[in-house]
Amino acid sequence: MKIRADIAELIRQGHTNASIAHRLGCAPTTVGRARQALRYPPADRLGRLYAEALPTGRVLGDRPTRVQTSPAQAAANRKALLAALAEAA
């Protein structure tokens, strides 16, 4: 089996299959097959959590979350966009 170098590197760094698949845009089963071919055990989420300098309750490198925009900021963004579109026309 041919293993992608980027998948192998993230496996060696200790990332989970789901995290690797999300980062690289491939299926978790693809990462799982690469992990089996490399003979690496499943990633240990707790081990990565305890490796943090200041425990945050999240695993390092986990999926980023999107910060919600406040209604006031959304209105300001909309107003700026409409002004830019009016200038362009």
CSV table of C-alpha atoms in Angstrom, one decimal:
chain,number,residue,atom,x,y,z
A,1,MET,CA,0.0,0.0,0.0
A,2,LYS,CA,1.3,3.4,-0.9
A,3,ILE,CA,1.0,5.8,2.0
A,4,ARG,CA,0.8,9.6,1.6
A,5,ALA,CA,3.7,11.4,3.3
A,6,ASP,CA,1.5,14.0,4.8
A,7,ILE,CA,-0.8,11.4,6.4
A,8,ALA,CA,2.2,9.5,7.8
A,9,GLU,CA,3.7,12.6,9.3
A,10,LEU,CA,0.5,13.6,11.1
A,11,ILE,CA,0.1,10.0,12.4
A,12,ARG,CA,3.7,10.1,13.8
A,13,GLN,CA,2.8,13.4,15.5
A,14,GLY,CA,0.0,11.6,17.3
A,15,HIS,CA,-3.1,13.1,15.7
A,16,THR,CA,-6.3,11.2,15.6
A,17,ASN,CA,-7.7,9.7,12.4
A,18,ALA,CA,-10.7,12.1,12.4
A,19,SER,CA,-8.4,15.1,12.9
A,20,ILE,CA,-6.0,14.1,10.1
A,21,ALA,CA,-9.0,13.4,7.7
A,22,HIS,CA,-10.5,16.8,8.5
A,23,ARG,CA,-7.2,18.6,7.9
A,24,LEU,CA,-6.3,16.9,4.7
A,25,GLY,CA,-9.8,16.4,3.2
A,26,CYS,CA,-9.7,12.6,3.0
A,27,ALA,CA,-11.8,9.9,4.6
A,28,PRO,CA,-11.0,8.6,8.1
A,29,THR,CA,-10.8,5.1,6.7
A,30,THR,CA,-8.0,6.2,4.5
A,31,VAL,CA,-6.1,7.4,7.5
A,32,GLY,CA,-7.0,4.2,9.4
A,33,ARG,CA,-5.6,2.0,6.7
A,34,ALA,CA,-2.4,4.0,6.6
A,35,ARG,CA,-2.1,3.7,10.4
A,36,GLN,CA,-2.5,-0.1,10.1
A,37,ALA,CA,0.1,-0.3,7.3
A,38,LEU,CA,2.5,1.7,9.5
A,39,ARG,CA,1.7,-0.5,12.4
A,40,TYR,CA,0.8,2.4,14.7
A,41,PRO,CA,-1.7,2.0,17.5
A,42,PRO,CA,-4.9,4.2,17.6
A,43,ALA,CA,-4.1,7.8,18.6
A,44,ASP,CA,-4.4,8.4,22.4
A,45,ARG,CA,-6.5,11.6,22.9
A,46,LEU,CA,-5.8,11.7,26.6
A,47,GLY,CA,-2.1,11.4,26.1
A,48,ARG,CA,-2.2,14.5,23.8
A,49,LEU,CA,-4.4,16.3,26.3
A,50,TYR,CA,-2.0,15.7,29.2
A,51,ALA,CA,0.9,16.9,27.0
A,52,GLU,CA,-0.4,20.4,26.9
A,53,ALA,CA,1.5,23.0,28.9
A,54,LEU,CA,-1.7,24.4,30.3
A,55,PRO,CA,-4.6,21.9,30.1
A,56,THR,CA,-7.5,23.5,28.2
A,57,GLY,CA,-9.8,20.5,28.1
A,58,ARG,CA,-9.3,20.2,24.4
A,59,VAL,CA,-6.9,18.0,22.4
A,60,LEU,CA,-4.1,19.9,20.6
A,61,GLY,CA,-4.9,20.4,17.0
A,62,ASP,CA,-8.5,19.5,17.3
A,63,ARG,CA,-11.0,21.0,14.8
A,64,PRO,CA,-11.1,24.8,15.1
A,65,THR,CA,-14.4,26.4,16.1
A,66,ARG,CA,-16.0,29.3,14.3
A,67,VAL,CA,-16.5,32.5,16.4
A,68,GLN,CA,-20.0,33.8,16.1
A,69,THR,CA,-20.5,37.3,14.7
A,70,SER,CA,-22.7,39.6,16.9
A,71,PRO,CA,-25.8,41.1,15.3
A,72,ALA,CA,-24.2,44.6,15.6
A,73,GLN,CA,-21.0,43.4,13.8
A,74,ALA,CA,-23.1,41.6,11.1
A,75,ALA,CA,-25.0,44.9,10.5
A,76,ALA,CA,-21.8,46.9,10.3
A,77,ASN,CA,-20.3,44.3,7.8
A,78,ARG,CA,-23.5,44.4,5.7
A,79,LYS,CA,-23.4,48.2,5.6
A,80,ALA,CA,-19.7,48.3,4.6
A,81,LEU,CA,-20.4,45.8,1.9
A,82,LEU,CA,-23.3,47.7,0.5
A,83,ALA,CA,-21.2,50.9,0.5
A,84,ALA,CA,-18.4,49.2,-1.3
A,85,LEU,CA,-20.8,47.8,-3.9
A,86,ALA,CA,-22.4,51.2,-4.4
A,87,GLU,CA,-18.9,52.8,-5.0
A,88,ALA,CA,-18.0,50.1,-7.5
A,89,ALA,CA,-21.3,50.7,-9.5
